């Protein structure tokens, strides 16, 4: 198909879709409406379970099964990237050349790294109280490690990041989430039921029953998964080289 | 003002979605196409959150306000959007991984030049 | 007036999303996507979704740009390499 | 209704407007600077919003942006170092302007909150924001003189 | 009992995580045995629950049972259809794992467990999707099976075509999933609920006496787009041949055998629970949408299938054609159609997986899956040849295979001129496979000229230069690779032939599906005759094609159809947009009227 024909097709299909979407938008309840039956129920339930952050309650208690799926998607995608970005038979590794960085940038990276790491852990730990949680904090913590690459060089990053350990931790924390779910079945309630632990005092770190545990499992899983993911991409971008003389023709 | 605002967020979401689709269909670079897909997905975040907004509401997080003291917005859509963002990031990563491999095996990331799977 | 800030955020997101499509060079698009991520975080804040805003910031401001730029680098280095190989 | 939200609206409209214009037009150097400015200008806006909504927990957003925004810029500075080497974009003028906005906002908010944990958090955000931005600008203007294959 | 439902997805996911954690210590046979054992255990659990699924099981995950009719949790549905799908998924995963026993060349360094782990994640995702009774939960598992499937498709990263096919697959399906999510957001905005049944009730309540409005229509079109992309209905089908032709064979068995069918299942489920009421999409319009797309899909799939010479691609197009038939079957919205389709899906899963398994043997033995290059070369593989030919006949609907029974029951349900579609589509696809069997395993007919003067664009997908998936080319065929297709075909045969099975399946589906009185599914004289007719037609077509290749070679009008399959991902996206618009247009009369 020529680009011109494709453009016509896009205009036709996109036009139809646009008409459909706009017509639907005009029929939607007005923005800012007061009617949210599920949301209101979720808020009541969250307070009944002493979880101050309702979103965490929905994520890790009321709809914890969705989060299990979400975590597995991340886990599967990271596994997929590990498989897809493996070293192919016709490739070899070249040690990366060291990178020259001006001192202020290097200093900044080394100062901010621990700050970001602590912030990440803080965001994870307070997930069931204030905005944040395992996912957000995990990403921050994992990103912070890569300041080592950005501010120093790749070799420095590799020293603080034994990828295998992260891979194993990633899988173990994913299993931990699933095992916490299974514990519900084994104790005779339901899968992922939040009945194992007392709900604690409202607005404290240990409130919400299993919510903090699931939250922590997600935090560790996400942090490790992102580290592994970035490690694969860095490997490709920095280390893995194709064999000389075997460059594909096109 | 207000009657426009009643549909504006939905229309912005629809616009973002369509723009992303257009970019995806006409892209000349697979990395760009993946970026467009991410744009498409941000439209779904906007739509979900716009659906859950409540006038005068605040975040359903009670660490710094007393429960019941202020109206709150819908927490369910926020949880859905969170899940959605994770999904989006991972899909982006996977697509980029495939793109990197395509660049290696085909020597190009221009879909117009990738013509092996015809007919 | 609380509505004005929502309108501002919405318009910024709409413009950024359009710019992300129109800029067809991946590196430039990555820059626009980073700003789009920030604009989305603002939008989520004014829609009273700080949890989502945090996660958008975490993903959009550093992680996604890093992934895209690493891919760009690999792809570019490959094609540069390829040119050397043919010479 | 209070005055904080209109102030935030102005800061955000100005900040997002300029950075969007900067990031989607012109040469690469200019775009990177605009990306860096987006952090510097949006972060004060988020702080003002937190104050306007009366939610101290929203400050976390500003904290995260102040922390990760410069990291994002470092990504571009590092991985585009070859392309930026010719331009050596500095953009010190806009950077200092943005920093001024940040300083003013943080100081005003500090004055309003009064001493306490909240103020410490604000100061940390301010320090990270200003330090990060200056550093990111420095990194853009030849911060990685010798990026090889590393 | 119902508390065990969430374990169906959870157990494979847990073992997958364990396999990754211990993958570098575990020797490969141990990892593969553990994975097979898990698939078998999940299958056993699914069958056990299936036997106790009357009345249907309902589980609220986390113990969030509804109070005053309302719940904040996620509901899982364990009725005959969903548990049947979960059992099918698990059994086919087991077959695929058994087939790939010692199959691939060395796994990625230090990741011996990664391939079985990914297969288990795939299985878990599909089981979760089958059980989902909540729209967003369905989306999550839909994405999970998608993400793992993309990675599995691109597993052989040394192959240029594999990574390209995987990318088309991933881009188009992800976009489809986002369409689905937009639809979910619209339906949530209207009804404020996420459980499918509650959304259905909410739509009915909101519609009142006016009937559905354009918002419902948009939700319907957007949500169906996502599912139909997965189901590979025309015009969303382009990704499927690209992905199936390049994916590793065991993965193809799962992709063609159940994943695509899960898209059809999703359409059936969502239509039944969400859009079937007075506030949903009127029956006439839903039927119009599904029947039009079904006929188009069956036609395009079977014509394209006939003109392929890449064997895996040919099988992929036959899957498209059969998806069209499934859509037709559920499209008439009658219990007979549902039951017929269910049986057809069961039989098709076994037959198609067996055929892919045989194609995999050819690929690994001869390093090519080009029908022309293989001409007469596989004479010595008698066993595989017999299996391939039997599979071809079963695909054409030979009684008493379950494909034949499903086809017969569906034909009776749709009635009238649509019966012709069933007969022709199964004859064409069965005939194409039979033609391959005759040429490759018997060496019948003249050896087709590889090139007719100039190399045509289409010949790039001839399958001539595929890399075998095993470490070296096989010299003999391992017992597992021979046994698995035989067992699968036997299962498809038994499902159709064992008296009582069809009735039980029919009863299970009927209980979970659209209301209506339906006696039972059994062989009828007209059904057997139609089945024999399509089988005979297939044999005649194959015979003519082998004896007089000129008579049935691609006519001029088929060429543009092949050109549409351009391998360009932008084209696929353009078609996707057009398809959504088409869905909306087809269902529009119900909203206007």
XYZ file of C-alpha atoms in Angstrom, chain A:
250
model
C 0.000 0.000 0.000
C 1.403 3.379 -0.874
C 1.663 6.018 1.850
C -0.999 8.019 0.083
C -3.523 5.195 0.151
C -2.671 4.537 3.758
C -3.257 8.170 4.607
C -6.689 7.975 2.997
C -7.433 4.858 4.960
C -6.320 6.519 8.186
C -8.470 9.558 7.430
C -11.479 7.372 6.720
C -11.083 5.104 9.733
C -9.881 7.875 12.006
C -12.765 10.067 10.900
C -15.250 7.365 11.763
C -13.563 6.725 15.074
C -13.423 10.446 15.821
C -17.141 10.796 15.144
C -17.835 7.844 17.406
C -15.624 9.141 20.208
C -16.899 12.703 20.085
C -20.500 11.584 20.028
C -19.794 9.346 23.006
C -18.032 12.181 24.869
C -21.063 14.386 24.460
C -23.230 11.697 26.040
C -20.899 11.081 28.986
C -21.950 12.366 32.402
C -20.674 15.932 32.778
C -17.089 16.208 34.001
C -16.949 16.617 37.756
C -20.252 14.880 38.451
C -21.133 13.762 41.941
C -22.275 10.218 41.151
C -19.550 7.606 41.775
C -21.201 4.574 43.360
C -18.192 2.257 43.225
C -15.840 4.989 44.383
C -17.992 5.839 47.396
C -18.190 2.205 48.387
C -14.438 1.868 48.032
C -13.812 4.858 50.312
C -16.150 3.485 52.986
C -14.540 0.053 52.775
C -11.054 1.479 52.974
C -11.872 3.415 56.128
C -13.468 0.338 57.627
C -10.189 -1.469 57.087
C -8.133 1.377 58.581
C -6.286 2.170 55.390
C -5.699 5.897 55.082
C -4.787 5.884 51.394
C -7.916 4.685 49.669
C -6.067 4.100 46.418
C -3.714 1.708 48.193
C -6.715 -0.032 49.696
C -8.246 -0.499 46.248
C -4.934 -1.659 44.817
C -3.828 -4.015 47.531
C -7.028 -5.067 49.211
C -10.255 -4.579 47.308
C -8.859 -5.180 43.849
C -5.633 -6.886 44.827
C -6.237 -9.472 42.120
C -5.756 -6.781 39.462
C -2.484 -5.829 41.080
C -1.420 -9.456 40.980
C -2.031 -9.405 37.237
C -0.240 -6.090 36.889
C 2.761 -7.358 38.795
C 2.857 -10.449 36.640
C 2.727 -8.333 33.503
C 5.788 -6.477 34.716
C 7.438 -9.728 35.661
C 6.608 -11.310 32.310
C 7.729 -8.273 30.350
C 11.050 -8.195 32.154
C 11.504 -11.882 31.534
C 10.596 -11.234 27.917
C 13.199 -8.473 27.670
C 15.806 -10.725 29.249
C 15.063 -13.309 26.597
C 14.779 -10.878 23.697
C 17.873 -8.882 24.562
C 20.110 -11.847 25.277
C 23.433 -12.083 23.571
C 22.841 -13.726 20.212
C 25.155 -16.325 18.790
C 26.837 -13.904 16.394
C 27.510 -11.239 19.004
C 30.261 -10.667 21.480
C 30.868 -8.370 24.404
C 33.258 -5.466 24.367
C 34.130 -3.904 27.686
C 32.820 -0.349 27.640
C 35.223 2.536 27.500
C 35.276 4.695 30.592
C 33.407 7.946 30.297
C 34.779 11.330 31.193
C 32.453 13.362 33.385
C 33.080 16.847 34.687
C 33.531 16.807 38.479
C 30.435 18.799 39.497
C 28.162 16.424 37.637
C 29.875 13.440 39.196
C 29.572 14.956 42.657
C 25.907 15.739 42.106
C 25.188 12.174 41.025
C 26.940 10.726 44.025
C 25.099 13.035 46.433
C 21.666 12.608 44.897
C 21.906 8.832 44.560
C 21.416 8.071 48.271
C 18.824 10.812 48.594
C 16.802 9.333 45.753
C 17.187 5.840 47.121
C 15.898 6.931 50.515
C 13.064 8.828 48.891
C 12.122 5.717 46.965
C 12.055 3.643 50.115
C 10.063 6.363 51.873
C 7.500 6.405 49.077
C 7.175 2.627 49.276
C 6.891 2.549 53.048
C 4.206 5.210 53.226
C 2.189 3.697 50.429
C -0.854 2.858 52.502
C -0.894 6.264 54.198
C 0.042 9.025 51.824
C 0.222 9.162 48.025
C 2.749 6.695 46.729
C 3.282 3.023 47.117
C 5.236 0.069 45.947
C 5.154 0.879 42.301
C 6.103 4.546 42.451
C 8.765 4.052 45.084
C 10.174 1.015 43.349
C 10.700 2.892 40.133
C 12.344 5.792 41.946
C 14.692 3.496 43.851
C 15.652 1.625 40.700
C 16.162 4.809 38.717
C 18.338 6.244 41.438
C 20.860 3.430 41.054
C 21.323 4.438 37.454
C 22.629 7.805 38.505
C 25.811 5.812 38.791
C 25.766 5.334 35.042
C 24.659 8.850 34.265
C 27.031 10.601 36.610
C 29.977 8.257 36.690
C 30.322 5.438 34.200
C 29.070 2.021 33.344
C 31.720 0.106 35.238
C 30.769 1.917 38.450
C 27.162 0.961 37.929
C 28.043 -2.669 37.388
C 29.819 -2.767 40.713
C 26.732 -1.798 42.689
C 24.361 -3.881 40.610
C 24.799 -7.637 40.538
C 22.055 -8.313 38.013
C 21.593 -11.929 38.955
C 20.790 -11.074 42.549
C 18.183 -8.607 41.326
C 16.673 -11.186 39.012
C 16.305 -13.677 41.820
C 14.906 -11.066 44.199
C 12.455 -9.990 41.521
C 11.138 -13.535 41.181
C 11.106 -14.124 44.915
C 9.110 -11.006 45.694
C 6.659 -11.889 42.942
C 6.266 -15.299 44.564
C 5.843 -13.608 47.926
C 2.834 -11.688 46.631
C 1.290 -14.861 45.250
C 2.046 -16.791 48.422
C 0.370 -14.097 50.518
C -2.637 -14.629 48.300
C -2.499 -18.375 48.705
C -2.245 -17.987 52.478
C -5.804 -16.731 52.380
C -6.980 -19.915 50.676
C -4.993 -22.101 53.053
C -6.445 -20.422 56.130
C -9.880 -21.096 54.801
C -10.946 -17.629 53.706
C -10.424 -16.506 50.136
C -7.550 -15.851 47.770
C -5.860 -12.543 48.660
C -8.265 -12.040 51.561
C -7.086 -9.369 53.944
C -8.021 -11.253 57.091
C -4.672 -12.583 58.235
C -3.484 -9.599 60.228
C -5.179 -7.102 62.516
C -6.089 -3.854 60.775
C -4.112 -1.766 63.296
C -4.515 1.863 64.167
C -5.702 4.206 61.450
C -2.953 6.261 59.810
C 0.028 4.339 61.177
C 2.622 2.369 59.249
C 1.281 -1.006 60.340
C -2.368 -0.289 59.588
C -4.418 -2.011 56.919
C -3.739 -5.678 57.568
C -1.876 -7.281 54.680
C -1.848 -4.058 52.653
C 1.653 -3.005 53.816
C 3.007 -6.481 53.112
C 1.624 -6.655 49.603
C 2.762 -3.096 49.056
C 6.294 -3.958 50.143
C 6.344 -7.051 47.927
C 5.329 -4.930 44.960
C 7.918 -2.307 45.853
C 10.767 -4.802 45.902
C 9.486 -6.526 42.779
C 9.199 -3.302 40.821
C 12.581 -1.998 41.933
C 14.348 -5.228 40.972
C 12.385 -5.609 37.755
C 13.281 -2.112 36.594
C 16.933 -2.644 37.439
C 16.992 -5.867 35.428
C 15.124 -4.234 32.559
C 17.526 -1.314 32.369
C 20.465 -3.668 32.724
C 19.378 -5.481 29.558
C 19.010 -2.259 27.632
C 22.336 -0.940 28.903
C 23.952 -4.203 27.929
C 22.704 -3.779 24.406
C 23.544 -0.105 24.171
C 26.954 -0.298 25.758
C 28.455 -3.743 25.769
C 27.070 -6.119 23.168
C 28.650 -5.782 19.747
C 27.975 -7.623 16.571
C 30.785 -9.639 15.131
C 32.878 -7.644 12.683
C 32.491 -8.537 9.033
C 29.110 -10.097 9.581
C 27.180 -6.938 9.062
C 23.924 -7.785 7.390
C 23.754 -6.624 3.817
C 20.823 -4.161 3.723
